[in-house]
Amino acid sequence: MIAALLYTGCGGNYVSVDAKQFAEAIRDPRMQIVDARTPQEFKEGHIPGAVNIDINNKEFTRQTGSLDKTRPVAVYCRSGRRSKIAAEKLTDIGFEVTELDGGIMTWEGEIEK
């Protein structure tokens, strides 16, 4: 069994998992998938079903208003650095979050362009 890392933010905890566990997590039909990269990176290829909410955009928190707080969120970026920041912000505003440790660079599943 692969262990997940638990991080604590101001508003709550999020779990950071490897690509295999992330793939399992996003099979949950309730899961909302957030790509925290830039729009250009998103266009180059993303996990199917993901929405792009760029963590570097000053409107990140406002843009998360399109997400349903009653449903969990799976978040990723390129290497895992930005998605950890996004995961902390998302937990701080009340979301249950699973983060892809290592980012899309570790992803072995389908990529949509």
Short mmCIF file of C-alpha atoms in Angstrom, two decimals:
data_model
loop_
_atom_site.label_atom_id
_atom_site.label_comp_id
_atom_site.label_asym_id
_atom_site.label_seq_id
_atom_site.Cartn_x
_atom_site.Cartn_y
_atom_site.Cartn_z
CA MET A 1 0.00 0.00 0.00
CA ILE A 2 1.30 3.45 -0.91
CA ALA A 3 1.11 6.05 1.81
CA ALA A 4 -0.38 9.46 1.23
CA LEU A 5 1.06 12.62 2.73
CA LEU A 6 -1.26 14.70 4.89
CA TYR A 7 -0.73 18.46 4.93
CA THR A 8 -2.39 20.92 7.27
CA GLY A 9 -3.40 24.39 6.09
CA CYS A 10 -5.12 27.19 7.99
CA GLY A 11 -8.57 25.95 7.02
CA GLY A 12 -8.04 22.21 7.04
CA ASN A 13 -6.09 19.27 5.74
CA TYR A 14 -5.41 18.01 2.26
CA VAL A 15 -3.90 14.76 1.13
CA SER A 16 -1.05 14.50 -1.37
CA VAL A 17 -0.98 11.23 -3.31
CA ASP A 18 0.98 9.57 -6.11
CA ALA A 19 -0.34 9.24 -9.68
CA LYS A 20 -1.87 5.81 -9.10
CA GLN A 21 -3.84 6.98 -6.06
CA PHE A 22 -4.80 10.20 -7.88
CA ALA A 23 -6.18 8.17 -10.80
CA GLU A 24 -8.23 6.16 -8.33
CA ALA A 25 -9.48 9.31 -6.58
CA ILE A 26 -10.69 10.96 -9.78
CA ARG A 27 -12.79 7.91 -10.66
CA ASP A 28 -15.21 9.18 -8.01
CA PRO A 29 -17.98 10.87 -10.05
CA ARG A 30 -18.31 13.55 -7.36
CA MET A 31 -14.67 14.62 -7.78
CA GLN A 32 -13.96 17.98 -9.39
CA ILE A 33 -10.56 18.14 -11.11
CA VAL A 34 -8.60 21.40 -11.09
CA ASP A 35 -5.51 22.05 -13.21
CA ALA A 36 -3.65 24.85 -11.39
CA ARG A 37 -1.29 25.60 -14.30
CA THR A 38 -1.36 28.50 -16.74
CA PRO A 39 -3.94 28.50 -19.56
CA GLN A 40 -1.13 27.85 -22.08
CA GLU A 41 0.09 24.78 -20.15
CA PHE A 42 -3.52 23.57 -19.89
CA LYS A 43 -3.97 23.84 -23.68
CA GLU A 44 -0.83 21.74 -24.23
CA GLY A 45 -2.51 18.81 -22.47
CA HIS A 46 -4.49 18.12 -19.33
CA ILE A 47 -6.22 15.34 -17.46
CA PRO A 48 -9.67 14.73 -19.00
CA GLY A 49 -12.46 16.51 -17.14
CA ALA A 50 -10.16 19.09 -15.56
CA VAL A 51 -11.00 22.77 -15.34
CA ASN A 52 -8.20 25.31 -15.51
CA ILE A 53 -7.90 27.66 -12.53
CA ASP A 54 -4.40 29.17 -12.62
CA ILE A 55 -2.94 29.45 -9.11
CA ASN A 56 -0.78 32.39 -10.29
CA ASN A 57 -3.84 34.39 -11.32
CA LYS A 58 -4.74 36.98 -8.68
CA GLU A 59 -8.38 35.96 -9.22
CA PHE A 60 -7.74 32.32 -8.21
CA THR A 61 -9.96 32.41 -5.12
CA ARG A 62 -12.79 34.18 -6.96
CA GLN A 63 -12.55 31.67 -9.83
CA THR A 64 -12.97 28.78 -7.41
CA GLY A 65 -16.52 30.07 -6.97
CA SER A 66 -17.43 27.96 -10.01
CA LEU A 67 -16.68 24.83 -7.94
CA ASP A 68 -19.21 23.04 -5.72
CA LYS A 69 -18.06 23.14 -2.08
CA THR A 70 -20.13 20.04 -1.30
CA ARG A 71 -17.95 17.98 -3.65
CA PRO A 72 -14.26 17.04 -3.24
CA VAL A 73 -11.54 18.54 -5.44
CA ALA A 74 -8.51 16.87 -7.02
CA VAL A 75 -5.80 19.38 -7.95
CA TYR A 76 -2.58 19.12 -9.94
CA CYS A 77 0.01 21.25 -11.73
CA ARG A 78 3.18 20.46 -13.69
CA SER A 79 5.48 19.24 -10.90
CA GLY A 80 3.50 19.53 -7.67
CA ARG A 81 4.75 22.86 -6.30
CA ARG A 82 1.85 25.05 -7.49
CA SER A 83 -0.77 22.40 -6.76
CA LYS A 84 0.33 22.27 -3.11
CA ILE A 85 -0.21 26.04 -2.90
CA ALA A 86 -3.58 25.63 -4.62
CA ALA A 87 -4.52 22.74 -2.32
CA GLU A 88 -3.80 24.86 0.74
CA LYS A 89 -5.86 27.76 -0.61
CA LEU A 90 -8.72 25.41 -1.49
CA THR A 91 -8.75 23.81 1.98
CA ASP A 92 -8.58 27.26 3.56
CA ILE A 93 -11.86 28.16 1.83
CA GLY A 94 -13.56 24.91 2.76
CA PHE A 95 -12.86 22.29 0.10
CA GLU A 96 -11.88 18.66 0.69
CA VAL A 97 -8.74 18.30 -1.45
CA THR A 98 -6.56 15.57 -2.94
CA GLU A 99 -3.33 16.80 -4.56
CA LEU A 100 -1.21 15.00 -7.18
CA ASP A 101 2.29 14.83 -5.71
CA GLY A 102 4.82 15.27 -8.51
CA GLY A 103 2.25 16.85 -10.80
CA ILE A 104 1.24 15.88 -14.31
CA MET A 105 4.86 14.94 -15.00
CA THR A 106 4.16 11.75 -13.01
CA TRP A 107 0.77 11.10 -14.64
CA GLU A 108 0.52 7.91 -16.67
CA GLY A 109 -3.13 8.18 -17.62
CA GLU A 110 -4.93 9.80 -20.53
CA ILE A 111 -4.10 13.35 -21.59
CA GLU A 112 -6.62 15.55 -23.40
CA LYS A 113 -5.68 18.44 -25.69
#
